Amino acid sequence: MSETLSKLHQFSLGFSTDGRHCRMVFVDDRAHSVECLADFEEFTQFVSRLCDAATEMAKRQAPDETDGSEPYGGIPVASASFRPDPDTGHIQGNLVTDTGDTLTVQLGPLLAAHMARDLVMALPAPPAS
């Protein structure tokens, strides 16, 4: 029996009125959902992992070093802001570097789904009660 992986279908992000906590809900294409409640530090770690994943993707797509070109070294991100586009299903946002440069990013629904799934799988398990 082969097991197929589900794909992220929807991602929602909300913040508490005091701005101290956020709620992330991930729903896969089979309508299974995972809800994560995070404080500022946990959410910062999540965004940091997104940046790490983007750097790793860039490394894997970089030209082979044997061809003499420079490999991509990543972007030093100071802050990031993303939002879903309900009309296209794309995730759009901005990355701001530590030097103040802004990079506009648009991720297709499939890529965003795979990245979110991989990041959720990489999150540490909550402590047992």
CSV table of N, CA and C in Angstrom, one decimal:
chain,number,residue,atom,x,y,z
A,1,MET,N,0.8,-1.2,0.0
A,1,MET,CA,0.0,0.0,0.0
A,1,MET,C,0.9,1.2,0.0
A,2,SER,N,0.7,2.1,-1.0
A,2,SER,CA,1.5,3.3,-1.0
A,2,SER,C,0.7,4.5,-0.3
A,3,GLU,N,1.4,5.3,0.4
A,3,GLU,CA,0.8,6.4,1.1
A,3,GLU,C,1.2,7.7,0.3
A,4,THR,N,0.2,8.5,0.0
A,4,THR,CA,0.4,9.7,-0.7
A,4,THR,C,0.4,10.8,0.3
A,5,LEU,N,1.2,11.8,0.1
A,5,LEU,CA,1.2,13.0,1.0
A,5,LEU,C,0.1,13.9,0.6
A,6,SER,N,-0.5,14.5,1.6
A,6,SER,CA,-1.5,15.5,1.3
A,6,SER,C,-0.8,16.8,1.0
A,7,LYS,N,-1.6,17.7,0.5
A,7,LYS,CA,-1.0,19.1,0.1
A,7,LYS,C,-1.8,20.1,0.9
A,8,LEU,N,-1.1,21.2,1.2
A,8,LEU,CA,-1.7,22.3,1.9
A,8,LEU,C,-2.7,23.0,1.0
A,9,HIS,N,-3.9,23.1,1.5
A,9,HIS,CA,-5.0,23.7,0.7
A,9,HIS,C,-5.2,25.2,1.1
A,10,GLN,N,-5.1,25.4,2.4
A,10,GLN,CA,-5.4,26.7,3.0
A,10,GLN,C,-4.5,27.0,4.2
A,11,PHE,N,-4.1,28.3,4.3
A,11,PHE,CA,-3.3,28.7,5.4
A,11,PHE,C,-3.9,30.0,5.9
A,12,SER,N,-4.2,30.1,7.2
A,12,SER,CA,-4.8,31.3,7.8
A,12,SER,C,-3.9,31.7,9.0
A,13,LEU,N,-3.7,33.0,9.1
A,13,LEU,CA,-2.9,33.6,10.2
A,13,LEU,C,-3.7,34.7,10.8
A,14,GLY,N,-3.8,34.7,12.1
A,14,GLY,CA,-4.5,35.7,12.9
A,14,GLY,C,-3.7,36.1,14.1
A,15,PHE,N,-3.9,37.3,14.6
A,15,PHE,CA,-3.2,37.8,15.8
A,15,PHE,C,-4.2,38.2,16.8
A,16,SER,N,-3.8,38.0,18.1
A,16,SER,CA,-4.6,38.4,19.2
A,16,SER,C,-4.7,39.9,19.2
A,17,THR,N,-5.8,40.5,19.9
A,17,THR,CA,-6.0,41.9,19.9
A,17,THR,C,-4.8,42.7,20.5
A,18,ASP,N,-4.1,42.0,21.5
A,18,ASP,CA,-3.0,42.7,22.1
A,18,ASP,C,-1.7,42.5,21.3
A,19,GLY,N,-1.7,41.7,20.2
A,19,GLY,CA,-0.6,41.5,19.4
A,19,GLY,C,0.5,40.6,20.0
A,20,ARG,N,0.2,39.9,21.1
A,20,ARG,CA,1.2,39.1,21.7
A,20,ARG,C,1.2,37.6,21.2
A,21,HIS,N,0.2,37.2,20.6
A,21,HIS,CA,0.1,35.8,20.1
A,21,HIS,C,-0.5,35.8,18.7
A,22,CYS,N,-0.2,34.7,18.0
A,22,CYS,CA,-0.8,34.5,16.7
A,22,CYS,C,-1.3,33.1,16.6
A,23,ARG,N,-2.2,32.9,15.7
A,23,ARG,CA,-2.8,31.6,15.5
A,23,ARG,C,-2.6,31.3,14.0
A,24,MET,N,-2.1,30.1,13.8
A,24,MET,CA,-1.9,29.7,12.4
A,24,MET,C,-2.7,28.4,12.2
A,25,VAL,N,-3.5,28.4,11.1
A,25,VAL,CA,-4.3,27.2,10.8
A,25,VAL,C,-3.9,26.7,9.4
A,26,PHE,N,-3.5,25.4,9.3
A,26,PHE,CA,-3.1,24.8,8.1
A,26,PHE,C,-4.2,23.7,7.8
A,27,VAL,N,-4.8,23.8,6.6
A,27,VAL,CA,-5.8,22.8,6.2
A,27,VAL,C,-5.3,22.2,4.9
A,28,ASP,N,-5.2,20.8,4.9
A,28,ASP,CA,-4.7,20.1,3.7
A,28,ASP,C,-5.9,19.8,2.7
A,29,ASP,N,-5.5,19.2,1.6
A,29,ASP,CA,-6.5,19.0,0.6
A,29,ASP,C,-7.5,17.9,0.9
A,30,ARG,N,-7.3,17.3,2.1
A,30,ARG,CA,-8.3,16.2,2.6
A,30,ARG,C,-9.1,16.8,3.7
A,31,ALA,N,-9.0,18.1,4.0
A,31,ALA,CA,-9.8,18.8,5.0
A,31,ALA,C,-9.3,18.5,6.4
A,32,HIS,N,-8.1,17.9,6.6
A,32,HIS,CA,-7.5,17.8,7.9
A,32,HIS,C,-6.8,19.1,8.3
A,33,SER,N,-7.0,19.5,9.5
A,33,SER,CA,-6.4,20.8,9.9
A,33,SER,C,-5.4,20.7,11.1
A,34,VAL,N,-4.5,21.6,11.1
A,34,VAL,CA,-3.5,21.7,12.2
A,34,VAL,C,-3.6,23.1,12.7
A,35,GLU,N,-3.8,23.3,13.9
A,35,GLU,CA,-3.8,24.7,14.5
A,35,GLU,C,-2.6,24.9,15.4
A,36,CYS,N,-1.9,26.0,15.2
A,36,CYS,CA,-0.7,26.3,16.0
A,36,CYS,C,-0.9,27.7,16.7
A,37,LEU,N,-0.8,27.7,18.0
A,37,LEU,CA,-0.8,29.0,18.7
A,37,LEU,C,0.6,29.3,19.1
A,38,ALA,N,1.1,30.5,18.8
A,38,ALA,CA,2.5,30.9,19.0
A,38,ALA,C,2.6,32.2,19.6
A,39,ASP,N,3.6,32.4,20.5
A,39,ASP,CA,3.9,33.7,21.0
A,39,ASP,C,4.9,34.4,20.0
A,40,PHE,N,5.4,35.5,20.4
A,40,PHE,CA,6.2,36.3,19.5
A,40,PHE,C,7.5,35.5,19.2
A,41,GLU,N,8.1,34.9,20.2
A,41,GLU,CA,9.4,34.2,19.9
A,41,GLU,C,9.2,33.0,19.0
A,42,GLU,N,8.1,32.2,19.2
A,42,GLU,CA,7.8,31.1,18.4
A,42,GLU,C,7.5,31.5,16.9
A,43,PHE,N,6.7,32.6,16.8
A,43,PHE,CA,6.4,33.1,15.4
A,43,PHE,C,7.7,33.6,14.7
A,44,THR,N,8.6,34.2,15.5
A,44,THR,CA,9.8,34.7,14.9
A,44,THR,C,10.7,33.5,14.4
A,45,GLN,N,10.7,32.4,15.2
A,45,GLN,CA,11.4,31.2,14.8
A,45,GLN,C,10.8,30.6,13.5
A,46,PHE,N,9.4,30.7,13.4
A,46,PHE,CA,8.7,30.2,12.2
A,46,PHE,C,9.2,31.0,11.0
A,47,VAL,N,9.2,32.3,11.1
A,47,VAL,CA,9.6,33.2,10.0
A,47,VAL,C,11.1,32.9,9.7
A,48,SER,N,11.9,32.7,10.7
A,48,SER,CA,13.3,32.4,10.5
A,48,SER,C,13.5,31.1,9.7
A,49,ARG,N,12.6,30.1,10.0
A,49,ARG,CA,12.7,28.9,9.3
A,49,ARG,C,12.3,29.1,7.8
A,50,LEU,N,11.3,30.0,7.6
A,50,LEU,CA,10.9,30.3,6.2
A,50,LEU,C,12.1,30.8,5.5
A,51,CYS,N,12.8,31.7,6.1
A,51,CYS,CA,14.0,32.3,5.5
A,51,CYS,C,15.1,31.3,5.2
A,52,ASP,N,15.3,30.4,6.2
A,52,ASP,CA,16.2,29.3,6.0
A,52,ASP,C,15.8,28.4,4.8
A,53,ALA,N,14.6,28.1,4.7
A,53,ALA,CA,14.1,27.3,3.6
A,53,ALA,C,14.3,28.0,2.3
A,54,ALA,N,14.1,29.3,2.3
A,54,ALA,CA,14.3,30.0,1.0
A,54,ALA,C,15.7,30.0,0.6
A,55,THR,N,16.6,30.2,1.6
A,55,THR,CA,18.1,30.1,1.3
A,55,THR,C,18.5,28.8,0.8
A,56,GLU,N,17.9,27.7,1.4
A,56,GLU,CA,18.3,26.4,1.0
A,56,GLU,C,17.8,26.1,-0.4
A,57,MET,N,16.6,26.6,-0.7
A,57,MET,CA,16.0,26.5,-2.1
A,57,MET,C,16.9,27.2,-3.1
A,58,ALA,N,17.4,28.3,-2.7
A,58,ALA,CA,18.2,29.1,-3.6
A,58,ALA,C,19.6,28.4,-3.8
A,59,LYS,N,20.1,27.8,-2.8
A,59,LYS,CA,21.4,27.0,-2.9
A,59,LYS,C,21.2,25.9,-3.9
A,60,ARG,N,20.1,25.2,-3.8
A,60,ARG,CA,19.8,24.0,-4.6
A,60,ARG,C,19.6,24.4,-6.1
A,61,GLN,N,19.1,25.6,-6.3
A,61,GLN,CA,18.9,26.1,-7.7
A,61,GLN,C,20.1,26.8,-8.2
A,62,ALA,N,21.1,27.1,-7.4
A,62,ALA,CA,22.3,27.8,-7.9
A,62,ALA,C,23.0,27.0,-8.9
A,63,PRO,N,23.7,27.7,-9.8
A,63,PRO,CA,24.5,27.1,-10.8
A,63,PRO,C,25.6,26.2,-10.2
A,64,ASP,N,26.0,25.2,-10.8
A,64,ASP,CA,27.1,24.3,-10.3
A,64,ASP,C,28.3,25.2,-10.2
A,65,GLU,N,29.0,25.1,-9.1
A,65,GLU,CA,30.2,25.9,-8.9
A,65,GLU,C,31.3,25.6,-9.9
A,66,THR,N,31.3,24.5,-10.5
A,66,THR,CA,32.3,24.1,-11.5
A,66,THR,C,32.2,25.0,-12.8
A,67,ASP,N,31.0,25.7,-13.0
A,67,ASP,CA,30.9,26.5,-14.2
A,67,ASP,C,31.5,27.9,-14.0
A,68,GLY,N,32.1,28.2,-12.8
A,68,GLY,CA,32.7,29.4,-12.6
A,68,GLY,C,31.8,30.5,-12.1
A,69,SER,N,30.5,30.3,-12.0
A,69,SER,CA,29.6,31.4,-11.5
A,69,SER,C,29.5,31.3,-10.0
A,70,GLU,N,29.1,32.4,-9.4
A,70,GLU,CA,29.0,32.6,-8.0
A,70,GLU,C,27.7,31.9,-7.5
A,71,PRO,N,27.8,31.0,-6.5
A,71,PRO,CA,26.6,30.5,-5.9
A,71,PRO,C,25.8,31.5,-5.1
A,72,TYR,N,24.5,31.4,-5.1
A,72,TYR,CA,23.7,32.4,-4.4
A,72,TYR,C,23.8,32.2,-2.9
A,73,GLY,N,24.1,33.3,-2.2
A,73,GLY,CA,24.3,33.2,-0.7
A,73,GLY,C,23.1,33.5,0.1
A,74,GLY,N,22.0,33.8,-0.4
A,74,GLY,CA,20.8,34.1,0.4
A,74,GLY,C,20.7,35.6,0.6
A,75,ILE,N,19.6,35.9,1.3
A,75,ILE,CA,19.3,37.3,1.6
A,75,ILE,C,19.2,37.5,3.1
A,76,PRO,N,20.0,38.4,3.7
A,76,PRO,CA,19.9,38.7,5.1
A,76,PRO,C,18.5,39.4,5.4
A,77,VAL,N,17.5,38.7,5.8
A,77,VAL,CA,16.2,39.3,6.0
A,77,VAL,C,16.0,39.8,7.4
A,78,ALA,N,15.6,41.1,7.5
A,78,ALA,CA,15.4,41.7,8.8
A,78,ALA,C,13.9,41.6,9.2
A,79,SER,N,13.0,41.6,8.2
A,79,SER,CA,11.6,41.5,8.5
A,79,SER,C,10.9,41.0,7.2
A,80,ALA,N,9.7,40.4,7.4
A,80,ALA,CA,8.9,39.8,6.3
A,80,ALA,C,7.4,40.0,6.6
A,81,SER,N,6.7,40.2,5.5
A,81,SER,CA,5.2,40.4,5.7
A,81,SER,C,4.6,39.7,4.4
A,82,PHE,N,3.7,38.8,4.7
A,82,PHE,CA,3.0,38.1,3.6
A,82,PHE,C,1.5,38.1,3.8
A,83,ARG,N,0.8,37.9,2.7
A,83,ARG,CA,-0.7,37.8,2.8
A,83,ARG,C,-1.2,37.0,1.6
A,84,PRO,N,-2.3,36.3,1.8
A,84,PRO,CA,-2.8,35.6,0.6
A,84,PRO,C,-3.6,36.5,-0.3
A,85,ASP,N,-3.6,36.2,-1.6
A,85,ASP,CA,-4.4,36.9,-2.6
A,85,ASP,C,-5.6,36.0,-2.9
A,86,PRO,N,-6.8,36.4,-2.4
A,86,PRO,CA,-7.9,35.5,-2.5
A,86,PRO,C,-8.4,35.3,-4.0
A,87,ASP,N,-8.0,36.2,-4.9
A,87,ASP,CA,-8.4,36.1,-6.3
A,87,ASP,C,-7.5,35.0,-7.0
A,88,THR,N,-6.2,35.0,-6.7
A,88,THR,CA,-5.3,34.1,-7.5
A,88,THR,C,-4.8,32.9,-6.7
A,89,GLY,N,-4.9,33.0,-5.3
A,89,GLY,CA,-4.4,31.9,-4.5
A,89,GLY,C,-2.9,32.0,-4.2
A,90,HIS,N,-2.3,33.1,-4.8
A,90,HIS,CA,-0.9,33.3,-4.5
A,90,HIS,C,-0.7,33.9,-3.1
A,91,ILE,N,0.5,33.7,-2.6
A,91,ILE,CA,1.0,34.4,-1.4
A,91,ILE,C,1.9,35.5,-1.8
A,92,GLN,N,1.5,36.7,-1.4
A,92,GLN,CA,2.3,37.9,-1.8
A,92,GLN,C,2.9,38.6,-0.6
A,93,GLY,N,4.0,39.2,-0.7
A,93,GLY,CA,4.6,39.8,0.4
A,93,GLY,C,5.9,40.5,0.1
A,94,ASN,N,6.5,41.0,1.2
A,94,ASN,CA,7.8,41.7,1.0
A,94,ASN,C,8.8,41.2,2.1
A,95,LEU,N,10.0,41.2,1.6
A,95,LEU,CA,11.1,40.9,2.5
A,95,LEU,C,11.9,42.2,2.6
A,96,VAL,N,12.3,42.6,3.8
A,96,VAL,CA,13.1,43.7,4.0
A,96,VAL,C,14.5,43.3,4.5
A,97,THR,N,15.6,43.6,3.8
A,97,THR,CA,16.9,43.2,4.2
A,97,THR,C,17.4,44.1,5.4
A,98,ASP,N,18.5,43.6,6.0
A,98,ASP,CA,19.0,44.4,7.1
A,98,ASP,C,19.6,45.7,6.7
A,99,THR,N,19.8,45.9,5.4
A,99,THR,CA,20.2,47.2,4.8
A,99,THR,C,19.1,48.1,4.4
A,100,GLY,N,17.8,47.6,4.6
A,100,GLY,CA,16.6,48.4,4.2
A,100,GLY,C,16.1,48.2,2.8
A,101,ASP,N,16.7,47.4,2.0
A,101,ASP,CA,16.2,47.1,0.7
A,101,ASP,C,15.0,46.2,0.8
A,102,THR,N,14.0,46.4,-0.1
A,102,THR,CA,12.8,45.7,-0.1
A,102,THR,C,12.7,44.8,-1.3
A,103,LEU,N,12.3,43.5,-1.1
A,103,LEU,CA,12.2,42.6,-2.2
A,103,LEU,C,10.7,42.1,-2.2
A,104,THR,N,10.0,42.3,-3.3
A,104,THR,CA,8.6,41.8,-3.4
A,104,THR,C,8.6,40.4,-3.8
A,105,VAL,N,7.8,39.6,-3.2
A,105,VAL,CA,7.8,38.1,-3.4
A,105,VAL,C,6.4,37.7,-3.7
A,106,GLN,N,6.2,36.8,-4.7
A,106,GLN,CA,4.9,36.2,-5.0
A,106,GLN,C,5.2,34.7,-5.2
A,107,LEU,N,4.5,33.9,-4.3
A,107,LEU,CA,4.6,32.5,-4.4
A,107,LEU,C,3.3,31.9,-4.9
A,108,GLY,N,3.4,31.0,-5.9
A,108,GLY,CA,2.3,30.3,-6.4
A,108,GLY,C,1.7,29.4,-5.3
A,109,PRO,N,0.4,29.0,-5.4
A,109,PRO,CA,-0.3,28.2,-4.4
A,109,PRO,C,0.4,26.9,-4.1
A,110,LEU,N,0.9,26.2,-5.1
A,110,LEU,CA,1.5,24.9,-4.9
A,110,LEU,C,2.8,25.0,-4.1
A,111,LEU,N,3.7,26.0,-4.5
A,111,LEU,CA,4.9,26.2,-3.8
A,111,LEU,C,4.7,26.6,-2.4
A,112,ALA,N,3.7,27.6,-2.2
A,112,ALA,CA,3.4,28.0,-0.8
A,112,ALA,C,2.9,26.9,0.0
A,113,ALA,N,2.1,26.0,-0.5
A,113,ALA,CA,1.6,24.8,0.2
A,113,ALA,C,2.7,23.9,0.6
A,114,HIS,N,3.6,23.6,-0.3
A,114,HIS,CA,4.7,22.7,0.0
A,114,HIS,C,5.6,23.3,1.1
A,115,MET,N,5.9,24.6,1.0
A,115,MET,CA,6.8,25.3,2.0
A,115,MET,C,6.1,25.2,3.3
A,116,ALA,N,4.8,25.6,3.4
A,116,ALA,CA,4.1,25.6,4.7
A,116,ALA,C,4.1,24.2,5.3
A,117,ARG,N,3.8,23.2,4.5
A,117,ARG,CA,3.8,21.8,5.0
A,117,ARG,C,5.1,21.5,5.6
A,118,ASP,N,6.2,21.7,4.9
A,118,ASP,CA,7.5,21.4,5.4
A,118,ASP,C,7.9,22.1,6.6
A,119,LEU,N,7.5,23.4,6.7
A,119,LEU,CA,7.8,24.2,7.9
A,119,LEU,C,7.0,23.7,9.1
A,120,VAL,N,5.8,23.3,8.9
A,120,VAL,CA,5.0,22.8,10.0
A,120,VAL,C,5.6,21.5,10.5
A,121,MET,N,6.0,20.6,9.6
A,121,MET,CA,6.6,19.4,10.0
A,121,MET,C,8.0,19.6,10.7
A,122,ALA,N,8.6,20.7,10.5
A,122,ALA,CA,9.9,21.0,11.2
A,122,ALA,C,9.7,21.7,12.5
A,123,LEU,N,8.5,22.1,12.8
A,123,LEU,CA,8.3,22.8,14.1
A,123,LEU,C,8.5,21.8,15.3
A,124,PRO,N,9.1,22.2,16.4
A,124,PRO,CA,9.2,21.3,17.5
A,124,PRO,C,7.9,21.0,18.1
A,125,ALA,N,7.8,19.7,18.6
A,125,ALA,CA,6.6,19.3,19.2
A,125,ALA,C,6.3,20.1,20.5
A,126,PRO,N,5.0,20.4,20.8
A,126,PRO,CA,4.7,21.1,22.0
A,126,PRO,C,5.1,20.2,23.2
A,127,PRO,N,5.4,20.8,24.4
A,127,PRO,CA,5.7,20.0,25.5
A,127,PRO,C,4.5,19.2,26.0
A,128,ALA,N,4.8,18.0,26.5
A,128,ALA,CA,3.7,17.2,27.0
A,128,ALA,C,3.1,17.8,28.3
A,129,SER,N,1.8,17.8,28.4
A,129,SER,CA,1.1,18.3,29.6
A,129,SER,C,1.2,17.4,30.8
